[in-house]
Coordinates of C-alpha atoms and ligand atoms in Angstrom, one line a residue:
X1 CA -38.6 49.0 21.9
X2 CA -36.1 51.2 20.0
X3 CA -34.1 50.4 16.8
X4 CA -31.3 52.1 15.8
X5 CA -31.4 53.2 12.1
X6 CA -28.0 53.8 10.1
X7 CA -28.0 55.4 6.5
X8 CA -24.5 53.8 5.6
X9 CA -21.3 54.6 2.8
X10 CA -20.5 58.0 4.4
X11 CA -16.5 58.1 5.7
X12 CA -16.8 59.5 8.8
X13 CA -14.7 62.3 9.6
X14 CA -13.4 63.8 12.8
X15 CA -12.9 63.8 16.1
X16 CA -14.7 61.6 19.1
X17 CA -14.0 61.8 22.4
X18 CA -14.2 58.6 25.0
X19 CA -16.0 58.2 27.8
X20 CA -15.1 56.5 31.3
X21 CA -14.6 52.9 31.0
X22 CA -17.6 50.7 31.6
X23 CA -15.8 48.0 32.9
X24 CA -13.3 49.8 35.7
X25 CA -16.8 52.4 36.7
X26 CA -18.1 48.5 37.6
X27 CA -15.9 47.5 40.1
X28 CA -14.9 50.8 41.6
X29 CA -18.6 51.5 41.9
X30 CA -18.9 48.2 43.7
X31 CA -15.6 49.1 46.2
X32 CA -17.5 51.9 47.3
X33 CA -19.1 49.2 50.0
X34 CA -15.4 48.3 51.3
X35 CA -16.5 50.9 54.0
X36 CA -18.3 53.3 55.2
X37 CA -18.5 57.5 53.8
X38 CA -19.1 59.4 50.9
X39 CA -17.2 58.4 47.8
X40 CA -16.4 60.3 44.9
X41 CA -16.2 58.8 41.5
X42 CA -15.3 61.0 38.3
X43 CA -15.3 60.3 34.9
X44 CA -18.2 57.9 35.6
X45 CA -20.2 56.9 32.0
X46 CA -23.8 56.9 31.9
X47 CA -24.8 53.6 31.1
X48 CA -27.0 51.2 31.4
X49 CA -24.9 49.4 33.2
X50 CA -23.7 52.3 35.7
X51 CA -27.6 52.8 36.3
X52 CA -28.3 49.3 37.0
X53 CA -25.1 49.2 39.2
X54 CA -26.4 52.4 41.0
X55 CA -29.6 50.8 41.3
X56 CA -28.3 48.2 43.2
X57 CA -26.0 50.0 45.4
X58 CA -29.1 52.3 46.5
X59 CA -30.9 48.6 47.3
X60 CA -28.6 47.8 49.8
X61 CA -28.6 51.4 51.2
X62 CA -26.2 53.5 49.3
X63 CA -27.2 57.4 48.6
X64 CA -25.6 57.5 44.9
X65 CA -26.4 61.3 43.1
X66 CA -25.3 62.0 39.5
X67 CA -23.7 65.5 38.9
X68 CA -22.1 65.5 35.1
X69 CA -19.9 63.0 35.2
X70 CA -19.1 63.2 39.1
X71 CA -21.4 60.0 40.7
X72 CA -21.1 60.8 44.8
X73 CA -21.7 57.2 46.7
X74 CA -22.8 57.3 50.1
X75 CA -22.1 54.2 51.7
X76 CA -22.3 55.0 55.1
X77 CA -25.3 53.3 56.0
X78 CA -26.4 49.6 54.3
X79 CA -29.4 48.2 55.3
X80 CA -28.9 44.5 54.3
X81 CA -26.0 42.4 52.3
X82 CA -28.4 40.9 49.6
X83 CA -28.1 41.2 45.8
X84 CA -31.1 40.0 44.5
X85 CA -32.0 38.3 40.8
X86 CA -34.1 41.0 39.7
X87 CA -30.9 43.1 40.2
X88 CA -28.2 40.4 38.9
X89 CA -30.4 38.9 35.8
X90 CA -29.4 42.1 33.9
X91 CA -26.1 42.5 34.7
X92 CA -23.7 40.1 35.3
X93 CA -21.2 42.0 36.5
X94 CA -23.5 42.6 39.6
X95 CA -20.8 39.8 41.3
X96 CA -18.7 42.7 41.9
X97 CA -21.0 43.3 45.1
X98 CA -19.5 39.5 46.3
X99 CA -16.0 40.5 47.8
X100 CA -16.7 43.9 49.2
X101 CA -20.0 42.9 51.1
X102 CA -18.4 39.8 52.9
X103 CA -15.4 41.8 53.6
X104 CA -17.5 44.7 55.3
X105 CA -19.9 42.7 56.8
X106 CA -19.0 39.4 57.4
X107 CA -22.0 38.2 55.3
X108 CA -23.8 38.4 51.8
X109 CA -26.2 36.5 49.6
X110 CA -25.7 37.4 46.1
X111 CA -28.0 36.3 42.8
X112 CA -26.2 33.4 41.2
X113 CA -25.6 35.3 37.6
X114 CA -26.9 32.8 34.8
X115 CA -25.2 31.8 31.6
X116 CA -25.1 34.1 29.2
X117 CA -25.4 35.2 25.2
X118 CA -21.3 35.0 25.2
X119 CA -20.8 31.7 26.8
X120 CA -21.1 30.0 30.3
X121 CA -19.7 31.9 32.2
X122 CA -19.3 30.6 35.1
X123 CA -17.9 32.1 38.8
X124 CA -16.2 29.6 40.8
X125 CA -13.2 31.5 40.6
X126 CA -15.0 34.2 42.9
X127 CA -16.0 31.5 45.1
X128 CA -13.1 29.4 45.6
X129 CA -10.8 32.0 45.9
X130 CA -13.3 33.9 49.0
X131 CA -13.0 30.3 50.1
X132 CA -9.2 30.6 50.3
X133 CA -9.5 34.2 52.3
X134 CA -11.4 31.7 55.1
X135 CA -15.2 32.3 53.9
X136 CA -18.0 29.3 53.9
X137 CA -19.4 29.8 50.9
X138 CA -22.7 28.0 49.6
X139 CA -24.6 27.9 46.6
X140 CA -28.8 27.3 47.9
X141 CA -31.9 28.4 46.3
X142 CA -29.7 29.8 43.4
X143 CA -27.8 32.6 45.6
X144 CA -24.0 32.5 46.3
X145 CA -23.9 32.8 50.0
X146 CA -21.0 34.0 51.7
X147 CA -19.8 34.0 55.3
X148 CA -17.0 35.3 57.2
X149 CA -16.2 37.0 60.8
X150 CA -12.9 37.6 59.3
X151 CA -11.0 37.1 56.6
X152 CA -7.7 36.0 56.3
X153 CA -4.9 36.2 53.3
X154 CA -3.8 33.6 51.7
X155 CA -2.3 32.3 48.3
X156 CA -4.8 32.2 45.3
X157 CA -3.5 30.7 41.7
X158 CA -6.2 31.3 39.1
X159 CA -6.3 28.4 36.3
X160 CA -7.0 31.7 33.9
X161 CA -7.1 34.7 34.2
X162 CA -10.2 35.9 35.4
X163 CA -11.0 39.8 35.3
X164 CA -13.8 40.0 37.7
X165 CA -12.6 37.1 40.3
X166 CA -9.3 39.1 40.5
X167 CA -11.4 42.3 40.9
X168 CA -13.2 40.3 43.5
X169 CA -10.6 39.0 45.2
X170 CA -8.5 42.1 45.8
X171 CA -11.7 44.4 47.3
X172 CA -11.9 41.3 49.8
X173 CA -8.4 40.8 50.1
X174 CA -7.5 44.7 51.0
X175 CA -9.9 44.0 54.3
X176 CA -8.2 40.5 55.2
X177 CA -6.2 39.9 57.9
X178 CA -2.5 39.0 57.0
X179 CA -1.1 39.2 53.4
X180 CA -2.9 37.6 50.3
X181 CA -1.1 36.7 47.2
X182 CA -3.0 36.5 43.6
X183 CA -0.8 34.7 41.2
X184 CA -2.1 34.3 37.4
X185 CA -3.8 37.5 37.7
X186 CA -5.7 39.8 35.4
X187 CA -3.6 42.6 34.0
X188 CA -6.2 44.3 32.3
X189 CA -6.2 48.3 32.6
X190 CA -9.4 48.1 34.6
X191 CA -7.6 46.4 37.7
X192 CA -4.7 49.0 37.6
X193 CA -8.0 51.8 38.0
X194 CA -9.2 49.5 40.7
X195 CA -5.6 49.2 42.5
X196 CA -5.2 52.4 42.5
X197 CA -8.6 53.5 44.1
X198 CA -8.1 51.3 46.4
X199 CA -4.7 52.1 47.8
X200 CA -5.7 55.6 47.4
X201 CA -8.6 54.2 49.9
X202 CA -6.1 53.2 52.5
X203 CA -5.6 49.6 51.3
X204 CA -2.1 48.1 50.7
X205 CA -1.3 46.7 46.9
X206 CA 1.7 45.8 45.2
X207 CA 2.1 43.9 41.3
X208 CA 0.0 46.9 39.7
X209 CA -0.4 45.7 36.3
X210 CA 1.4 42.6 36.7
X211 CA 0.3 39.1 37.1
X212 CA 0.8 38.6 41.1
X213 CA -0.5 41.6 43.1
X214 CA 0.1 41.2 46.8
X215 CA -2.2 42.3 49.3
X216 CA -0.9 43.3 52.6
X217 CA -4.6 43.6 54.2
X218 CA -5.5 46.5 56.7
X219 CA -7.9 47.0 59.9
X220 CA -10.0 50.4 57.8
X221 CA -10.2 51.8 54.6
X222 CA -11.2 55.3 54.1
X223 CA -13.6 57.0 51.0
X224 CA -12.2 57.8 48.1
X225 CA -11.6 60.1 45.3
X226 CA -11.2 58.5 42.1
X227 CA -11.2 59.2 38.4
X228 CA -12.5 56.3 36.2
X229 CA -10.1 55.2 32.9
X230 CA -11.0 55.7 29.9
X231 CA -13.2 53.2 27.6
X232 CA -10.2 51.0 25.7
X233 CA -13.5 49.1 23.9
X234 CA -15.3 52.0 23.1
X235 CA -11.8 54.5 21.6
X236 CA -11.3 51.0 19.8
X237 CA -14.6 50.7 18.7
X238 CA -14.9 54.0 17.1
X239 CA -11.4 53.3 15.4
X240 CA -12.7 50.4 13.6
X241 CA -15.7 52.4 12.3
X242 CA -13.9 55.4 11.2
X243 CA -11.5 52.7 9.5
X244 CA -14.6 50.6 7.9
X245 CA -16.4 53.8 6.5
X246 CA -12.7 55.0 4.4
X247 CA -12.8 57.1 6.6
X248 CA -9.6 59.2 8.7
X249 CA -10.0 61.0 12.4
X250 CA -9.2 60.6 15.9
X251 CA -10.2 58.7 19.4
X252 CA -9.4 61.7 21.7
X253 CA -9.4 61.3 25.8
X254 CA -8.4 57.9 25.8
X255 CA -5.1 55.9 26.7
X256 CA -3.1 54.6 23.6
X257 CA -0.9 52.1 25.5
X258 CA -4.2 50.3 26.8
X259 CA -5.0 49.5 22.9
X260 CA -1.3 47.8 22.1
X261 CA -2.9 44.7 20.3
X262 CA -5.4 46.7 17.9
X263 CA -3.0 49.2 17.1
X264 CA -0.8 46.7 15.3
X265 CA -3.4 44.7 13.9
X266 CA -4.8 47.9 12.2
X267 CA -1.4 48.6 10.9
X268 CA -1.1 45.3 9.6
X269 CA -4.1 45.8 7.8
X270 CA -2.6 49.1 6.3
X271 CA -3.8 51.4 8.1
X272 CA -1.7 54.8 9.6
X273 CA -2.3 54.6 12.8
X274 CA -0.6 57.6 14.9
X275 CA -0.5 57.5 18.9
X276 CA -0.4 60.9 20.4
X277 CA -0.3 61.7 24.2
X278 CA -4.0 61.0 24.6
X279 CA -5.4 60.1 21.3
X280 CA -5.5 57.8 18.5
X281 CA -5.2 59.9 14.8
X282 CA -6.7 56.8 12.1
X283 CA -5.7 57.4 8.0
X284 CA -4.9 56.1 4.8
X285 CA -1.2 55.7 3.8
X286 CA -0.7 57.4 0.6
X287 CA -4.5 57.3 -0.2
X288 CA -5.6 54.1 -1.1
X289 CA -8.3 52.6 0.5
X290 CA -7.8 49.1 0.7
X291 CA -7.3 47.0 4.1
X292 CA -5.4 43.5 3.6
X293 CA -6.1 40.7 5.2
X294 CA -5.3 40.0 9.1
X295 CA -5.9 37.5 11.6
X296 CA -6.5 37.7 15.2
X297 CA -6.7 35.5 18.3
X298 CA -8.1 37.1 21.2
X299 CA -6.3 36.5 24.6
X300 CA -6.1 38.0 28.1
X301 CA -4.1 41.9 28.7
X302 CA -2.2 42.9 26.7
X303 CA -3.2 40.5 23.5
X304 CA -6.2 41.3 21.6
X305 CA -9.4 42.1 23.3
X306 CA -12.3 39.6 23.5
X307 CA -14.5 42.7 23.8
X308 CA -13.4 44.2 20.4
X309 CA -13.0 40.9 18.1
X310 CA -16.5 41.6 16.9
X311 CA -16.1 44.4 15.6
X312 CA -12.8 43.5 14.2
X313 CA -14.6 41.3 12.9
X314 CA -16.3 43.9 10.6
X315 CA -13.7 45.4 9.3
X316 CA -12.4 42.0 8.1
X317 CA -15.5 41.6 5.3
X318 CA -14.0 44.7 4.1
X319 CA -10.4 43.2 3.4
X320 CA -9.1 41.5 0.5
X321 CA -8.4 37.7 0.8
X322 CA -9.6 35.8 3.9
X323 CA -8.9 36.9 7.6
X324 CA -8.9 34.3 10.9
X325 CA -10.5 34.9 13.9
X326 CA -9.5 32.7 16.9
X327 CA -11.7 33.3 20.4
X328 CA -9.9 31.5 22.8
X329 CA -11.3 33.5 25.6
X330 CA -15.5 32.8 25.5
X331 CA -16.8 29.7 23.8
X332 CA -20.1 31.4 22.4
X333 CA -19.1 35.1 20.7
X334 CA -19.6 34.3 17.3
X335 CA -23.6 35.7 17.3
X336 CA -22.7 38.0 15.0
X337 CA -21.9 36.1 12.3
X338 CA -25.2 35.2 11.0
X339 CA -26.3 39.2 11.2
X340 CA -23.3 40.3 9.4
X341 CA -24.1 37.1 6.7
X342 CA -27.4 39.3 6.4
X343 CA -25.8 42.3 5.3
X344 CA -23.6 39.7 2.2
X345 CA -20.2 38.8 4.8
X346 CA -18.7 35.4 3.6
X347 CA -18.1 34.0 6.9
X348 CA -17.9 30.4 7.9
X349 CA -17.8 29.0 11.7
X350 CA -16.1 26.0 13.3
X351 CA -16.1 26.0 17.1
X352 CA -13.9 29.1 17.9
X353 CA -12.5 29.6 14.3
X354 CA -13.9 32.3 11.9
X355 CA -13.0 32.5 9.0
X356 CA -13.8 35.3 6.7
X357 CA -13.4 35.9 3.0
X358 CA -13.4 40.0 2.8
X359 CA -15.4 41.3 0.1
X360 CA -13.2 44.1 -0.2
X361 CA -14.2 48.1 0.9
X362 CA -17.4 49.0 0.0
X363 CA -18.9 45.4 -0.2
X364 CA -21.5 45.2 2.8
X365 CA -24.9 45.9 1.8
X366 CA -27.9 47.2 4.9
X367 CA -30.0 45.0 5.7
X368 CA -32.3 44.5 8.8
X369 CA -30.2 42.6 11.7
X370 CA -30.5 42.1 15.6
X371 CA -28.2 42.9 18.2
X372 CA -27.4 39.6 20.6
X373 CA -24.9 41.3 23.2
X374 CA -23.2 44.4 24.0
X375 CA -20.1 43.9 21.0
X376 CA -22.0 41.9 19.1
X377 CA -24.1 44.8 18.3
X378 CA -21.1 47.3 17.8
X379 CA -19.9 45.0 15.3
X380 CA -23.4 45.7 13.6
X381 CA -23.2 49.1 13.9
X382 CA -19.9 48.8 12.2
X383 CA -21.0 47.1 9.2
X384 CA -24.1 49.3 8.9
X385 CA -22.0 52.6 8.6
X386 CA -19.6 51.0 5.9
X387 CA -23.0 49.2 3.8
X388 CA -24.6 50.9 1.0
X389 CA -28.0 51.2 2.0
X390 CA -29.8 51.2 5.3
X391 CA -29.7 49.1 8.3
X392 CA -31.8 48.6 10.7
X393 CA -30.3 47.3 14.1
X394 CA -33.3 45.9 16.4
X395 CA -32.9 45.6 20.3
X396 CA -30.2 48.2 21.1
X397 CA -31.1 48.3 24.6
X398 CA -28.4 45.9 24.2
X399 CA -26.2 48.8 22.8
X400 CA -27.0 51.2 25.6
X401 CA -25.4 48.9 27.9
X402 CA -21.8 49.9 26.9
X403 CA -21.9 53.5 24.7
X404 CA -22.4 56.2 26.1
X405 CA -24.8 59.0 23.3
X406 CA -23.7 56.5 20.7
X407 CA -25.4 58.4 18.4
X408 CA -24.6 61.6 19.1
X409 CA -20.7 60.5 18.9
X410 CA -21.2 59.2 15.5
X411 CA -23.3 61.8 14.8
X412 CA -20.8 64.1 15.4
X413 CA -18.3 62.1 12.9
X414 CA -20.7 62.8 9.5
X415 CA -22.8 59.4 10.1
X416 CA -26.3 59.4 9.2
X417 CA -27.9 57.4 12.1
X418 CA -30.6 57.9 14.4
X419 CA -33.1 55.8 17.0
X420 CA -36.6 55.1 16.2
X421 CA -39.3 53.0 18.1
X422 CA -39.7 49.4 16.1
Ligands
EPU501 N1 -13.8 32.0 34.1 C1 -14.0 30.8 34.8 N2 -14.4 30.9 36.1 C2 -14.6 32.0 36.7 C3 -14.4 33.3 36.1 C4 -14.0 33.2 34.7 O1 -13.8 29.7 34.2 O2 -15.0 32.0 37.9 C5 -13.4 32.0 32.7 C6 -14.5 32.6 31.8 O3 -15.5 31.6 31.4 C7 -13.6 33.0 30.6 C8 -12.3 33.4 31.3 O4 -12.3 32.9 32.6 O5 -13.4 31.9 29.8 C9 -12.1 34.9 31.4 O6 -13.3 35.5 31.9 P1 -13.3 36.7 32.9 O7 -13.7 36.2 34.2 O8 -12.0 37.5 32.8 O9 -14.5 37.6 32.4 P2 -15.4 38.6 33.3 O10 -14.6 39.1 34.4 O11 -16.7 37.9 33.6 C10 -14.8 40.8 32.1 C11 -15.5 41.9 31.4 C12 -16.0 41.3 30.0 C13 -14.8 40.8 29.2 C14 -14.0 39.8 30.0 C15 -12.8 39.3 29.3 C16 -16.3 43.2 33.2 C17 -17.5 43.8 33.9 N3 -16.6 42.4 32.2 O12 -15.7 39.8 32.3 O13 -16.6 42.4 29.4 O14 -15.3 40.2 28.0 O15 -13.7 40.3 31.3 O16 -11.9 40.4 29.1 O17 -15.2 43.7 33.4 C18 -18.1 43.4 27.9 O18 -17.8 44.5 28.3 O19 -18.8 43.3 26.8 C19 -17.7 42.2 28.5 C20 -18.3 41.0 28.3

C-alpha cells in the first residue's frame, strides 16, 4: 500500500487547474444505459471512482475506451441487468446503475450498498420513489431487485434532499410513461450536468436547478454528447490549502457560482477572495496572515458543502479563537478529528458539533495520521501542507478515489509532497 508523504510550512503559490467533477462523471456515466449507442463523455476525471464505474459498465456489456479526457460508452449491447457486490462494496455510488437499468430493461438486481465510514447511509429514497414510477421492488439475499414492464410518472416528495435518489429518479423518470414530478429535490450542480445530458439525450426536463424538476417522459432517448462540470470539491479543496499554507493563487477551469457558501465563509475568515469568469484568485488583504474565527453548518445546494467541511475543518486550527462546525447532513463525518488531534488541533466532539479552538497560522505540527474516507483524507492533506514538519498520510487509496494527479497539482503549487510504498 502507498502513503502519501508531505514536507509541510511551504505557502504554495500558483495556479491549479480542476478536473471534471467526480460526482456529475458518476451519474452521467451511469445514464449512458438509458439506451442503446455510443456515448460521448468529455471532461471525464480519471479516478478511482470513474475506473470502478467503467468497470462496471463493461460487466454488464458496455465497450467504454479512454482517450485523454474523452471516455466513449458503448452501450449498445448489455448482456445482463446485474450489479454485483464485488462491484458495489467499493463504490457506493454504484446505485446509479438502479434507475437507468429498470428503465431500459424492465429488470435489475443491484448490490445493496452497505453502511459506510460517513454514516448510514441508507437508500430507500431510490426504492420508494422506483416504487412510485410502478416498479416491484424487493430487497432478498442482500440485492435491491427491481421490476417493471413499464414505468409510469407519478408525484415523488423526498423527506430530504437526496442527491443520488433524485439522480435516480430522473434517468428512470425520463423513460416513464406520463409526466413525473420530483418535489424536495436536489439542487446540486451535478443534477443540472445530468439534466442537461439528458435532455440533450432526447428526454424532457423542466425545474433545472430548482427543487421540483418535471419529467414529461418519452418513448426513446438517443446517445449523447456531453461535457462533465467541473469538480466544486476539488477547486474548493485546493482553495483551502493554498489559504492554510499563507499562501495566494488561483483555482482555474472551474465554476465560481457553484462554490457560493465557501466563498463567503473564506471572506469571513479574512481572506480576498476574487471570482473571475472561470477561476477563483485566493490572497491576503493588506498582508497579514491571520484567519479569524468562522463557523459553518453544512446543508444541501447552495449552503455549505458536506463534502468540503473537513477540510474547512483544517483551516479552522489555523484561526484565532474557536470555530463551530455543525454536520447536519451525515451523522458520522467527524473521522478526522482524532488525525488532525495528532498533528496538535484542539478539537472537541459532541454528536454533530465540532468545536475547534484554532491555534493560530503556523500552529499544526506533522505527524503520522490515516485517511478514513475520501474528504476526510483532503482535510489531512490540508493540515499536513500548513504543519512544520512531515506527515505521513497512510491509505490514500482512499485519496485516489476523488483527486485526480493530486500530487502533481500540488506539486505544481511549490508543495513538497510525494507517494511512497508503507
Ligand atoms: N438519505 C436517506 N435515504 C436515501 C438517500 C439519502 O435518508 O435513500 C439521506 C442520507 O443519509 C443523508 C441525506 O439523505 O443524510 C443526503 O444524502 P444524499 O442522498 O444526498 O447523498 P448521496 O446522494 O448518497 C452524494 C454525493 C456525496 C455527498 C452527498 C451530499 C455522489 C456520488 N455522492 O451522496 O459525495 O456527500 O451527495 O452532498 O454524488 C463524496 O464525494 O465524498 C461524497 C460522499
Amino acid at each position: 500500500m502507498e502513503k502519501l508523504v508531505i514536507e509541510g510550512g511551504i505557502p504554495l503559490q500558483g495556479d491549479v487547474k480542476v478536473s471534471g467533477a467526480k460526482n456529475a462523471a458518476l451519474p452521467l456515466m451511469a445514464a449512458t444505459l438509458l439506451c442503446a449507442g455510443k456515448h460521448i463523455l468529455r471532461n471525464v476525471p480519471d479516478l478511482r471512482d470513474t475506473r470502478t464505474l467503467a468497470r462496471l459498465l463493461e460487466n454488464l456489456g458496455a465497450v467504454v475506451s479512454r482517450d485523454g479526457d474523452v471516455l466513449t460508452i458503448d452501450t449498445t449491447v448489455l448482456h445482463h441487468g446485474e450489479a454485483s457486490y464485488e462491484l458495489v462494496k467499493t463504490m457506493r455510488a454504484s446505485v446509479l446503475v438502479l434507475g437507468p437499468l429498470v428503465a431500459r430493461l424492465g429488470k435489475t438486481r443491484v448490490s445493496l450498498p452497505g453502511g459506510c465510514a460517513i454514516g448510514e447511509r441508507p437508500v430507500n429514497f431510490h426504492i420508494d420513489g422506483l416504487r412510485e414510477l410502478g416498479a416491484v421492488c424487493a430487497i432478498k439475499e442482500g440485492y435491491i431487485e427491481a421490476e417493471a414492464k413499464k414505468l409510469y410518472g407519478n408525484t415523488i416528495y423526498f423527506d430530504i434532499p437526496s442527491v443520488t435518489a433524485t439522480e435516480n429518479l430522473l434517468m428512470a423518470a425520463s423513460l416513464a410513461k406520463g409526466t413525473t414530478v420530483l418535489k424536495n429535490a436536489a439542487k446540486e450542480p451535478e443534477i443540472g450536468n445530468l439534466v442537461d445530458m439528458l435532455n440533450g439525450m432526447g428526454a424532457k426536463i423542466s425545474g433545472r436547478g430548482t427543487d421540483v424538476l418535471t419529467v414529461e417522459g418519452v418513448d426513446s432517448l438517443h446517445p449523447a454528447d456531453c461535457s462533465i462540470i467541473p469538480d466544486r470539491i476539488e477547486a474548493g479543496t485546493y482553495l483551502l490549502a493554498i489559504a492554510a499554507t499563507g499562501g495566494a493563487g488561483r483555482v482555474t477551469h472551474c465554476c465560481p457560482g457553484d462554490l457560493p457558501s465557501l466563498v463567503e465563509k473564506l471572506r469571513h475568515a479574512g481572506l480576498e477572495i476574487i471570482e473571475e469568469a472561470d477561476a477563483l484568485a485566493v490572497s491576503w488583504k493588506d498582508g497579514t496572515r491571520n484567519l479569524s474565527r468562522v463557523d459553518i453548518k453544512t446543508a444541501p445546494f447552495p449552503g455549505y458543502p458536506t463534502d468540503l467541511q473537513a477540510q474547512f475543518m483544517a483551516l479552522m486550527t489555523l484561526c484565532s479563537g474557536q470555530s463551530a462546525v455543525h454536520e447536519t447532513i451525515f451523522e458520522n463525518r467527524f473521522m478526522h478529528v482524532a488525525e488532525l488531534r495528532r498533528m496538535g488541533a484542539k478539537i472537541t466532539v459532541d454528536g454533530r458539533l465540532a468545536i475547534v479552538s484554532g491555534l493560530g497560522m503556523n500552529g499544526l505540527k506533522g505527524a503520522p495520521v490515516m485517511a478514513t474516507d475520501l474528504r476526510a483524507s483532503s482535510s489531512l492533506v490540508i493540515a499536513g501542507l500548513a504543519a512544520s514538519g512531515r506527515t505521513d498520510i497512510s491509505r490514500i487509496y482512499h485519496l485516489e478515489r476523488g483527486y485526480e494527479d493530486l500530487v502533481g497539482k500540488l506539486t505544481g503549487l511549490g508543495a513538497r509532497v510525494w507517494k511512497e510504498q508503507e
